[in-house]
mmCIF file of C-alpha atoms and ligand atoms in Angstrom:
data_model
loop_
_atom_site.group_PDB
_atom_site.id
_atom_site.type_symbol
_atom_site.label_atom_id
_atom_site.label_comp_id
_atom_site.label_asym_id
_atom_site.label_seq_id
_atom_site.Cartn_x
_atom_site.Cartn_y
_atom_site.Cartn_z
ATOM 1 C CA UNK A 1 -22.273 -4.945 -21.482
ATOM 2 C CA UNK A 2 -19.261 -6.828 -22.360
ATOM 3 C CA UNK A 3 -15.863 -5.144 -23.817
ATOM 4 C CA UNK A 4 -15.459 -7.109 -27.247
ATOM 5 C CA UNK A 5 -13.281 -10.523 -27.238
ATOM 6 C CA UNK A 6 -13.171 -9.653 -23.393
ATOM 7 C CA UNK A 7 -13.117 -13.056 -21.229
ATOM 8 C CA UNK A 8 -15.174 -14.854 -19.002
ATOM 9 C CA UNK A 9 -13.396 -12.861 -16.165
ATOM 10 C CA UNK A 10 -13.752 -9.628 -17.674
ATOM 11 C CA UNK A 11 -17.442 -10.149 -18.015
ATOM 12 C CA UNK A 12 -17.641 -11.204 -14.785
ATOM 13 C CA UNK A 13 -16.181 -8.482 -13.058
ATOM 14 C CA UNK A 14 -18.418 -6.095 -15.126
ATOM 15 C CA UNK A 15 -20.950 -7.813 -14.255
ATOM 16 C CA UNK A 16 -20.460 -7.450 -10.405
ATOM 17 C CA UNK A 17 -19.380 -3.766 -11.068
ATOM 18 C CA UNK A 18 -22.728 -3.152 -12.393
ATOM 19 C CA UNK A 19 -24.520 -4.463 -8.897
ATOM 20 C CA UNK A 20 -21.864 -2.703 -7.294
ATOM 21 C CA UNK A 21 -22.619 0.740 -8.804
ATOM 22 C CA UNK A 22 -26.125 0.384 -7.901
ATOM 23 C CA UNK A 23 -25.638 0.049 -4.508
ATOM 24 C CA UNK A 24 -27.214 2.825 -2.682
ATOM 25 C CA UNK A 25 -24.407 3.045 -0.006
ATOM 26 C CA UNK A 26 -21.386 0.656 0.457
ATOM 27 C CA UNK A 27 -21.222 0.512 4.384
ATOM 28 C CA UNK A 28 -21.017 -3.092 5.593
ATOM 29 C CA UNK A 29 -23.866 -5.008 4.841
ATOM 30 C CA UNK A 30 -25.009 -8.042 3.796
ATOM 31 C CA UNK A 31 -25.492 -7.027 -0.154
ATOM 32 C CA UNK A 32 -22.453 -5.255 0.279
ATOM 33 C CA UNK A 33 -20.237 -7.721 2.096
ATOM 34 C CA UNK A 34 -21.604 -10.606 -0.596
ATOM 35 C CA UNK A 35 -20.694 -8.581 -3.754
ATOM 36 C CA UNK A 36 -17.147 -7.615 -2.448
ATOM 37 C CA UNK A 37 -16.633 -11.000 -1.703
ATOM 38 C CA UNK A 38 -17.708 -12.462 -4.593
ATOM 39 C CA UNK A 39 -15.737 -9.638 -6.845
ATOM 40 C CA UNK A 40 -12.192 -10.353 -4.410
ATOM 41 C CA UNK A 41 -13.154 -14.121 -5.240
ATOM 42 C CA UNK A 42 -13.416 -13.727 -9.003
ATOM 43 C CA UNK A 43 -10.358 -11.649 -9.364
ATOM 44 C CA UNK A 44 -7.985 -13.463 -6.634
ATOM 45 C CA UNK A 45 -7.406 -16.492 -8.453
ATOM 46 C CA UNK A 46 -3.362 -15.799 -10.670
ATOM 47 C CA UNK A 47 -4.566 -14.879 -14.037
ATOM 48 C CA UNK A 48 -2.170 -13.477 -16.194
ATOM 49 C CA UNK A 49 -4.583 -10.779 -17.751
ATOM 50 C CA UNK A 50 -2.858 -7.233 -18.069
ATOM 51 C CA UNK A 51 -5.799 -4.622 -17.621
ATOM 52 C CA UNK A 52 -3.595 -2.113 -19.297
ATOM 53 C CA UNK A 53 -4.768 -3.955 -22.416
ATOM 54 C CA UNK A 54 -8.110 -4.024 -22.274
ATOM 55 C CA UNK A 55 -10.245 -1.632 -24.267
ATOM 56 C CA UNK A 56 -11.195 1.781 -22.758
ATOM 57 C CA UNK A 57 -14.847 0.808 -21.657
ATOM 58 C CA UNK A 58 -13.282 -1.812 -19.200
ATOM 59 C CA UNK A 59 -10.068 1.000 -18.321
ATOM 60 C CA UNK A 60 -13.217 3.213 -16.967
ATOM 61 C CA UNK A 61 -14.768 0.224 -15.594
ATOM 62 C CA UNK A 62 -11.682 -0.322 -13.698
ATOM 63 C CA UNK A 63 -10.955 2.902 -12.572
ATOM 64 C CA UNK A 64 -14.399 3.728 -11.045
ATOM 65 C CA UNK A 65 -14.239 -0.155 -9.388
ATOM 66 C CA UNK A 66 -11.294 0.734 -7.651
ATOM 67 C CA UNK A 67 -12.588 3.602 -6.517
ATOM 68 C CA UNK A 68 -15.796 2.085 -4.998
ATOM 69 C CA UNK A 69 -13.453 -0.592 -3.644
ATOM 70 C CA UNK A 70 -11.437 1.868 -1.669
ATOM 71 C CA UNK A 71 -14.772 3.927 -0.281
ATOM 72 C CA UNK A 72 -15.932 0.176 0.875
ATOM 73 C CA UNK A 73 -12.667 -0.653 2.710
ATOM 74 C CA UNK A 74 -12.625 2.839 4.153
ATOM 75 C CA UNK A 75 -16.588 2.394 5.477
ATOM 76 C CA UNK A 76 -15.828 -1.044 6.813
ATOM 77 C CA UNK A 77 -12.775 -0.127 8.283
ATOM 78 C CA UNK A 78 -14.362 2.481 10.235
ATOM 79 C CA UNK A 79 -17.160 0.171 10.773
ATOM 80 C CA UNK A 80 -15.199 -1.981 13.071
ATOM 81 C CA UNK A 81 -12.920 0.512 14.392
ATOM 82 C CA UNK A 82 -15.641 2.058 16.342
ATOM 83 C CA UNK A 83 -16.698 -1.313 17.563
ATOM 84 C CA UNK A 84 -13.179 -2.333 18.795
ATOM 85 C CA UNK A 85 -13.209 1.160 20.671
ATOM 86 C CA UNK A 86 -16.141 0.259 22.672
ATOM 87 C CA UNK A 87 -13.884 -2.742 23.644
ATOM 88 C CA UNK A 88 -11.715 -1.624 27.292
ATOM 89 C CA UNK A 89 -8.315 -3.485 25.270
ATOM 90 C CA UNK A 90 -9.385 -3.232 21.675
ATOM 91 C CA UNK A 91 -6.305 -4.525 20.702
ATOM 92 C CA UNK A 92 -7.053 -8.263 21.616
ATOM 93 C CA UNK A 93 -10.192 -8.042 19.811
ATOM 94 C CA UNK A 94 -9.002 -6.768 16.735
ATOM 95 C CA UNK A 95 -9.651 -10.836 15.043
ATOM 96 C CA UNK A 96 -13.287 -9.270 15.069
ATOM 97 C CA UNK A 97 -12.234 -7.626 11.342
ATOM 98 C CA UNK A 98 -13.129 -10.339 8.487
ATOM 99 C CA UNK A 99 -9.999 -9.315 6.866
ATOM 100 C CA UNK A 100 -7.582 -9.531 9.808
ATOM 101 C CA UNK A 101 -5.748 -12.277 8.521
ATOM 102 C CA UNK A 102 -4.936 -11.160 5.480
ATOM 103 C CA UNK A 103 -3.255 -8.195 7.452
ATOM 104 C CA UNK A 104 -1.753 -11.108 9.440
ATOM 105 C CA UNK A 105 -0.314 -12.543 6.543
ATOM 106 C CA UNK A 106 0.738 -9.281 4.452
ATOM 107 C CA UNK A 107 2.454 -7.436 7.140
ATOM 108 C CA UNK A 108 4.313 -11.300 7.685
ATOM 109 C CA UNK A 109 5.028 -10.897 3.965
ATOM 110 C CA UNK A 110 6.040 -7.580 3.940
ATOM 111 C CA UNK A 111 8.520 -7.539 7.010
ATOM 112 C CA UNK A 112 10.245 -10.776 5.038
ATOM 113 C CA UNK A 113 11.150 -8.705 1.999
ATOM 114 C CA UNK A 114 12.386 -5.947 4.285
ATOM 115 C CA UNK A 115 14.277 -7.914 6.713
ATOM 116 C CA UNK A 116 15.914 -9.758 2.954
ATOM 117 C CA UNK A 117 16.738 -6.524 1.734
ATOM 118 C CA UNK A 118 18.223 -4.687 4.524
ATOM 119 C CA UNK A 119 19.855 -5.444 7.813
ATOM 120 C CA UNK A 120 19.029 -2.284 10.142
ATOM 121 C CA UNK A 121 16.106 -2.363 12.534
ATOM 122 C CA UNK A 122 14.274 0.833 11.661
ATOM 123 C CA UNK A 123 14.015 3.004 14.286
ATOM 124 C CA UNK A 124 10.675 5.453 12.628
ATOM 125 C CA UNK A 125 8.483 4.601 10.152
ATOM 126 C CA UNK A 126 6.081 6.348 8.540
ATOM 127 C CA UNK A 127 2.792 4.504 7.452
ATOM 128 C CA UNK A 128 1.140 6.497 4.757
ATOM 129 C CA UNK A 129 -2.853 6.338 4.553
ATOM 130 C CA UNK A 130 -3.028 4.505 8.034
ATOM 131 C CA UNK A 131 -6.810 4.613 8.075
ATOM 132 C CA UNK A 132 -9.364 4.510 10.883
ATOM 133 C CA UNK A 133 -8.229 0.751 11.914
ATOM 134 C CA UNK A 134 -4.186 1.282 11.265
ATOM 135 C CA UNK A 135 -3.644 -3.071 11.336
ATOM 136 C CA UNK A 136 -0.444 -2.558 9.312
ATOM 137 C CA UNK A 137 1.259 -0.573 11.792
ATOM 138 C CA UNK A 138 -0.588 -2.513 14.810
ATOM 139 C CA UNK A 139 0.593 -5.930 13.776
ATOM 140 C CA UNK A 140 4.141 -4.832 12.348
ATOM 141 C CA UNK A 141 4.459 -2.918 16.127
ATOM 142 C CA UNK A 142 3.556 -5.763 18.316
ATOM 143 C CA UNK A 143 4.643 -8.977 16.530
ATOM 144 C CA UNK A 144 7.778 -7.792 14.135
ATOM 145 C CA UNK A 145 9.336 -4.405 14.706
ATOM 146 C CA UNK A 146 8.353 -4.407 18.828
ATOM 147 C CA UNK A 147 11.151 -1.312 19.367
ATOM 148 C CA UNK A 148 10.108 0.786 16.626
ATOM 149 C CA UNK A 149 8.219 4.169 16.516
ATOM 150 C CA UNK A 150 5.159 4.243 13.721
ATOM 151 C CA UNK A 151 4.522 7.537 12.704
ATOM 152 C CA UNK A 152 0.768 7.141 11.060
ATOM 153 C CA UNK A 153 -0.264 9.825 8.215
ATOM 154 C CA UNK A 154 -3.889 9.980 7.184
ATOM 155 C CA UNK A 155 -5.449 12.594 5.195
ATOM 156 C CA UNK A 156 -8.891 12.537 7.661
ATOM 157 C CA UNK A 157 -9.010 13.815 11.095
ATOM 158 C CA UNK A 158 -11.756 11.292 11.902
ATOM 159 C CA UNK A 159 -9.543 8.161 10.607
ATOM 160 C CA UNK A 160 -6.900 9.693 12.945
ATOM 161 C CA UNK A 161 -9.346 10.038 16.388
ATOM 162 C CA UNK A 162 -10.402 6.738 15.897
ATOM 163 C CA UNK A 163 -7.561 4.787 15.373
ATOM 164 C CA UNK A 164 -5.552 6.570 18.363
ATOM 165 C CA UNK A 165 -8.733 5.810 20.414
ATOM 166 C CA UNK A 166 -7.747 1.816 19.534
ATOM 167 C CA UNK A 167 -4.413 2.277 21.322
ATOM 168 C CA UNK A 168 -4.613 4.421 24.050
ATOM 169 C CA UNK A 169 -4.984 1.968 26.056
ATOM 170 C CA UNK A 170 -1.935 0.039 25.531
ATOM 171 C CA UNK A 171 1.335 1.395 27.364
ATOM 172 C CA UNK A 172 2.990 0.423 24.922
ATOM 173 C CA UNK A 173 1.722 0.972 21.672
ATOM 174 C CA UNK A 174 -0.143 4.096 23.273
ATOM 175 C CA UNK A 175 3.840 5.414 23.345
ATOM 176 C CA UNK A 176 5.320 4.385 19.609
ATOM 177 C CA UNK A 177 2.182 5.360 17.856
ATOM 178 C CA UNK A 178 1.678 8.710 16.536
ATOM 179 C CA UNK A 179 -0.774 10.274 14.474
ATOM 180 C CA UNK A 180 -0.383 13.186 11.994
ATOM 181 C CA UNK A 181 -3.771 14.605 10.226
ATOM 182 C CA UNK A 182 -2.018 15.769 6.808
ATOM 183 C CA UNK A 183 -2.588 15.348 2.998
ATOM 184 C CA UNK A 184 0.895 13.507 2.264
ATOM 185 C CA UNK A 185 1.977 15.905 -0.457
ATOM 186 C CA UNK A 186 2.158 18.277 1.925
ATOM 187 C CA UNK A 187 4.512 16.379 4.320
ATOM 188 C CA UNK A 188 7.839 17.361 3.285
ATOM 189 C CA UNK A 189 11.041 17.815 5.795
ATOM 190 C CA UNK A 190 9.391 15.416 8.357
ATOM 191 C CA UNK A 191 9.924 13.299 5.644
ATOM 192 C CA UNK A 192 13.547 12.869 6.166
ATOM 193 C CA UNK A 193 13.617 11.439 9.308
ATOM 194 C CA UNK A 194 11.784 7.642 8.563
ATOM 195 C CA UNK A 195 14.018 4.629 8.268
ATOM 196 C CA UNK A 196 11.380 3.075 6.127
ATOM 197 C CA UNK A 197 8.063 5.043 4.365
ATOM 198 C CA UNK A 198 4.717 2.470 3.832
ATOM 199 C CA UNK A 199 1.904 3.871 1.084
ATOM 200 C CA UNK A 200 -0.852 2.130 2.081
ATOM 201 C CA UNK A 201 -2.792 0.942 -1.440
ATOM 202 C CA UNK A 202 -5.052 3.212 -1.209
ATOM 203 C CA UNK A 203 -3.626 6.093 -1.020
ATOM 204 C CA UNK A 204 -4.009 7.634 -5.050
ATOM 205 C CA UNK A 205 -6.509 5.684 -6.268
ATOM 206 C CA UNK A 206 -4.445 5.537 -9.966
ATOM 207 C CA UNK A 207 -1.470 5.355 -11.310
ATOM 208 C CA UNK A 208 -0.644 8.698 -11.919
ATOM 209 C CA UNK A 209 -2.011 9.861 -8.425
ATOM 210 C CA UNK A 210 0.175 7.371 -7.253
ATOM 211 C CA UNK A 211 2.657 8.411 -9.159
ATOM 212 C CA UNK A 212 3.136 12.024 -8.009
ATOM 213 C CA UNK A 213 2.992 10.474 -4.677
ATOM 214 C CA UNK A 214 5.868 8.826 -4.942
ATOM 215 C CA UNK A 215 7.502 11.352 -6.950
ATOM 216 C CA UNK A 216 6.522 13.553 -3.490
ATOM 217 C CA UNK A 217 8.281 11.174 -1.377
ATOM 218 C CA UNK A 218 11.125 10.570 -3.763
ATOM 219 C CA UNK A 219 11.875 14.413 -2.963
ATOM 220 C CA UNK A 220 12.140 14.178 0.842
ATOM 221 C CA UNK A 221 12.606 10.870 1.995
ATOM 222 C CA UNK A 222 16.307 10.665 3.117
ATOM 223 C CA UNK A 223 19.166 8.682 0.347
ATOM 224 C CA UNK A 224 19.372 4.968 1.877
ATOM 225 C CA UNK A 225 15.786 5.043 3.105
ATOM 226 C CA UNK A 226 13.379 2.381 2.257
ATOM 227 C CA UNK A 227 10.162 2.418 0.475
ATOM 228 C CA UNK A 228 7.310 -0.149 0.927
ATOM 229 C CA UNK A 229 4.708 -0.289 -1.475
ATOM 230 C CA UNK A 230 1.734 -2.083 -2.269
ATOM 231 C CA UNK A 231 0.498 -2.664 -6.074
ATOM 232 C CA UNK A 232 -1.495 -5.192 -7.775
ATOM 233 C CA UNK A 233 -0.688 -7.903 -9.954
ATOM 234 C CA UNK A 234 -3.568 -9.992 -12.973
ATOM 235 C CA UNK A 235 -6.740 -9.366 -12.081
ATOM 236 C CA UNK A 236 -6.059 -7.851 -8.845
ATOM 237 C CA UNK A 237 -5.502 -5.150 -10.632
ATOM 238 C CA UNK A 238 -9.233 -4.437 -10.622
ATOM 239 C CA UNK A 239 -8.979 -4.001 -7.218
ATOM 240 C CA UNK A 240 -6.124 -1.947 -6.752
ATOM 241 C CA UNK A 241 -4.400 0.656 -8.484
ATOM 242 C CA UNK A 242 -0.957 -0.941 -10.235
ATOM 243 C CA UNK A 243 2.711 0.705 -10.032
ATOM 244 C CA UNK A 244 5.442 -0.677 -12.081
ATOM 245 C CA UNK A 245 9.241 -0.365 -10.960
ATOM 246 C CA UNK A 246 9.709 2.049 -13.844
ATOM 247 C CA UNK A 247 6.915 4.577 -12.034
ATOM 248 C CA UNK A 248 9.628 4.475 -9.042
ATOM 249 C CA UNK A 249 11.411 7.346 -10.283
ATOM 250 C CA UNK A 250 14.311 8.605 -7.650
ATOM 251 C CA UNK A 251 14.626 4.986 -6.154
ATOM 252 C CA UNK A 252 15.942 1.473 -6.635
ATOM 253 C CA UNK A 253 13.460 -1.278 -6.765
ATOM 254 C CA UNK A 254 14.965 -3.857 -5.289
ATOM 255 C CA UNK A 255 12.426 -6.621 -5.373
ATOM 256 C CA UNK A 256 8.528 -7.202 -6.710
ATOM 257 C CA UNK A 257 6.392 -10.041 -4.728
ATOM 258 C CA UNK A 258 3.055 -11.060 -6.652
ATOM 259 C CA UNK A 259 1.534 -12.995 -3.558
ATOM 260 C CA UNK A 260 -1.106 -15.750 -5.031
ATOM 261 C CA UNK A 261 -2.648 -16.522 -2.034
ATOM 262 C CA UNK A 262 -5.594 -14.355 -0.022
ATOM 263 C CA UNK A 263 -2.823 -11.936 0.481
ATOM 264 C CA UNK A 264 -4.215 -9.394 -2.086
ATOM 265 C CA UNK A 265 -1.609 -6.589 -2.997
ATOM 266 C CA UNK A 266 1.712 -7.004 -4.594
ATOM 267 C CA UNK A 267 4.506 -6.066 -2.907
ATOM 268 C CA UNK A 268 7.499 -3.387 -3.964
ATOM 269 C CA UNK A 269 10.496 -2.087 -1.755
ATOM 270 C CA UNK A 270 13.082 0.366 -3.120
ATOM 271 C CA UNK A 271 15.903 2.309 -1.972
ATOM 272 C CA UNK A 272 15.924 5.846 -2.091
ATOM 273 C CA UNK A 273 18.862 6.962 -4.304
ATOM 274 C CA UNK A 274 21.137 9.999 -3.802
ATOM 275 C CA UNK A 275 19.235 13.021 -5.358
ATOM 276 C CA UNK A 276 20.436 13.665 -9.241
ATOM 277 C CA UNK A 277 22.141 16.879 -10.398
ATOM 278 C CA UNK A 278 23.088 16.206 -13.431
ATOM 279 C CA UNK A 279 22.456 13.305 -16.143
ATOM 280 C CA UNK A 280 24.580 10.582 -16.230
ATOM 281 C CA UNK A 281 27.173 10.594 -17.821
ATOM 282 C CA UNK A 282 28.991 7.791 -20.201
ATOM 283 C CA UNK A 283 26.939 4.970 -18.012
ATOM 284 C CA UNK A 284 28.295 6.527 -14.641
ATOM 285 C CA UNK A 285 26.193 8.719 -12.937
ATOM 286 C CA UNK A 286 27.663 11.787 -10.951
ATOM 287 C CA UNK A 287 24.792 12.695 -8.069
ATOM 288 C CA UNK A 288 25.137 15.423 -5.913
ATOM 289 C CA UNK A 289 23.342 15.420 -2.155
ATOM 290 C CA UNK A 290 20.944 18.522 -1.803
ATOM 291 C CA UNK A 291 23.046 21.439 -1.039
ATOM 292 C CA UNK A 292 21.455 21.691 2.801
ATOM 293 C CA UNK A 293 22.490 18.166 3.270
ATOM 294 C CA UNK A 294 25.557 18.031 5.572
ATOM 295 C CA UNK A 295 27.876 16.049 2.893
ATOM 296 C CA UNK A 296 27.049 18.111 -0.460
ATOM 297 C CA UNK A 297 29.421 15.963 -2.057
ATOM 298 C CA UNK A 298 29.330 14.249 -5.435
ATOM 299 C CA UNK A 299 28.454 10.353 -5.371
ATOM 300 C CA UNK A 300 29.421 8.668 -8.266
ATOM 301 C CA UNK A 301 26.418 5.887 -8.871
ATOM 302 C CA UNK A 302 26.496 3.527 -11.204
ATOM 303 C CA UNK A 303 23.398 2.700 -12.781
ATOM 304 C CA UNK A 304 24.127 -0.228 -14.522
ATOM 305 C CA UNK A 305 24.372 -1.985 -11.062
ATOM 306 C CA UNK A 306 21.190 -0.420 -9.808
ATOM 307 C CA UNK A 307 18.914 -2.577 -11.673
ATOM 308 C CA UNK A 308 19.291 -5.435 -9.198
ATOM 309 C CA UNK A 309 15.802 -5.997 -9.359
ATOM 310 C CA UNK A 310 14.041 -9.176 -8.525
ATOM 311 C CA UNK A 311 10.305 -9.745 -9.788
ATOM 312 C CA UNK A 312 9.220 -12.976 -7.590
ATOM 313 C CA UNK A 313 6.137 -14.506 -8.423
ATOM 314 C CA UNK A 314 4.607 -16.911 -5.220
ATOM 315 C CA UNK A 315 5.090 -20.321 -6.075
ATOM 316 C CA UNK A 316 1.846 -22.333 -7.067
ATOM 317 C CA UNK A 317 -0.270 -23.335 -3.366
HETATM 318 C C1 SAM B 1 -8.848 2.996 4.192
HETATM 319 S S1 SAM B 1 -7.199 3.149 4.616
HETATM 320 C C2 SAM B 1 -6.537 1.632 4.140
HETATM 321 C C3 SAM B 1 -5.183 1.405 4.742
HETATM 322 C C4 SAM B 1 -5.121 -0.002 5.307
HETATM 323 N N1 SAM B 1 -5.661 -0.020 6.671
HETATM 324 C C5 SAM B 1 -3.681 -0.539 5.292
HETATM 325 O O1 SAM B 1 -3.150 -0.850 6.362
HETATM 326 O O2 SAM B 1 -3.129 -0.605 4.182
HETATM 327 C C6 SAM B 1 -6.543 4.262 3.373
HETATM 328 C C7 SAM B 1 -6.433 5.651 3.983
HETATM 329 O O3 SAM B 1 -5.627 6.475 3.139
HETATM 330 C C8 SAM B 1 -6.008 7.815 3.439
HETATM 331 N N2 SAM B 1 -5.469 8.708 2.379
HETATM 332 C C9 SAM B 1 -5.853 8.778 1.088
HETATM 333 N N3 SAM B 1 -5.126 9.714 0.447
HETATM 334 C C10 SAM B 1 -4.268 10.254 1.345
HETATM 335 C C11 SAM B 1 -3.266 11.275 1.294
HETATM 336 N N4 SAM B 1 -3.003 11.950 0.147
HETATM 337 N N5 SAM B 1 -2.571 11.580 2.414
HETATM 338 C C12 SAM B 1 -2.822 10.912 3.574
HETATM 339 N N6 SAM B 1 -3.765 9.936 3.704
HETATM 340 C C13 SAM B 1 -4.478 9.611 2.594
HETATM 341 C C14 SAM B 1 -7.528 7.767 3.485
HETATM 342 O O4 SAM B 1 -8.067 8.839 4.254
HETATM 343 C C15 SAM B 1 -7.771 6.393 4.131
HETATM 344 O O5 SAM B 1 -8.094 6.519 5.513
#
């Protein structure tokens, strides 16, 4: 089945969707592990493909591929969180995850662009979709941001009881780490009090339910607080749901990061901006703080200067 004047990557990925789809389960195994590999392999290399394009039997393609992708990250995730709790420190053991690197090198990426864009040490973050095996928040907590407090949001009580099982051992960790069993969208005043708020990429599993995510966050999050997303850039995109800086309603982008090495997902941080009242006017922008905030005073904001934004592609390995 091959989308007309598609390309050899297209069909490709179509054709590893169909195995996929036929799988009877996708917990680790080795079918599993070799068609996710081989469908990560085909659509790492930089292409500059823009899935938007392509015709509407490859959109639904797409959409159900990410889909299976995020069930099979979710399953192995839990897969190896339980084995790391049978560990008595399972955080020195947590190389035993194949893709532990990658977090290695992504959370390395990730605190880069934040430390570029701002110069505050955050003092709580929230990391949205933490999952059963939280690595984000492990490795930004014990090799970048060692003061900080994570505050870990996952939609399933079972992610939540395992990953707190993987740090209850540590003093440390066992102390900064907190988990909160909630759907996001209904998180709303706690919202306010984060520094800096991560959506994991797997948390709306398309655009537009990533969208009214961060339209959710873009709500309560507090003016000056930073945003750190993760989208997907080429053929990534079939593993990962994409967000352009124009979806980022309520915040400036400040920078986009297209990784082309194993790092997988794209890279966005914005600023929250002072809530709008009223449209801008004559180029100038007149913002007023929610009433409840202590300073309901009018900011004037000019747009113009907002769009600071840096798209930075890696450069060729
Ligand atoms: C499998 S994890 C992947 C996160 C990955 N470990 C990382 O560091 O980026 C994604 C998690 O997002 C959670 N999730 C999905 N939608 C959510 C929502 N609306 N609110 C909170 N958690 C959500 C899922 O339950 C899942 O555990």
């Amino acid at each position: 089945m091959v989308c007309p004047n598609s390309n050899p990557l297209v069909e490709k990925v179509c054709e590893l969707y169909e195995q996929i789809s036929r799988l009877e389960n996708l917990s680790p195994s080795k079918d599993v592990n070799i068609l996710f590999t081989d469908l990560v392999h085909t659509c790492m290399p930089p292409n500059p493909i823009d899935v938007s394009k392509l015709c509407q039997k490859i959109q639904q393609i797409r959409s159900h591929l990410i889909k299976l992708c995020g069930q099979a990250e979710g399953l192995l995730e839990s897969h190896f969180s339980k084995i790391l709790a049978s560990y008595e420190n399972p955080l020195q053991h947590l190389h035993i995850f194949p893709y532990f690197d990658n977090y290695i090198k992504l959370s390395l990426l990730e605190y880069n662009i934040f430390t570029k864009n701002t110069t505050n040490i955050p003092k709580k973050i929230a990391f949205i979709g933490s999952g059963p095996l939280p690595l984000t928040s492990l490795v930004l907590a014990t090799k970048h941001l060692t003061t900080t407090y994570f505050h870990n949001y996952d939609i399933d009580v079972d992610a939540n009881s395992m990953a707190a099982a993987l740090v209850a051992a540590d003093p440390d960790l066992s102390s900064r780490m907190t988990f909160h069993t909630a759907d996001i969208m209904d998180v709303t005043c706690a919202l306010k009090d984060y520094d800096v708020v991560f959506l994991a990429a797997l948390v709306g599993m398309d655009k537009e339910d990533k969208v009214k995510v961060v339209d959710h966050l873009a709500k309560y999050m507090s003016p000056g607080a930073t945003l750190m997303l993760r989208s997907a850039h080429g053929a990534r995109a079939f593993l990962y749901p994409v967000l352009d800086p124009r979806d980022l309603r309520g915040f400036e982008v400040l920078s986009v990061y297209h990784p082309t090495d194993e790092v997988i997902n794209s890279v966005i941080i914005a600023r929250k901006l002072p809530v709008p009242c009223v449209q801008p006017l004559d180029g100038l922008g007149a913002y007023v703080l929610p009433s409840k905030c202590a300073c309901a005073e009018i900011h004037a904001f000019n747009p113009l200067n907002k769009m600071n934004l840096v798209e930075e592609f890696a450069l060729e390995e």
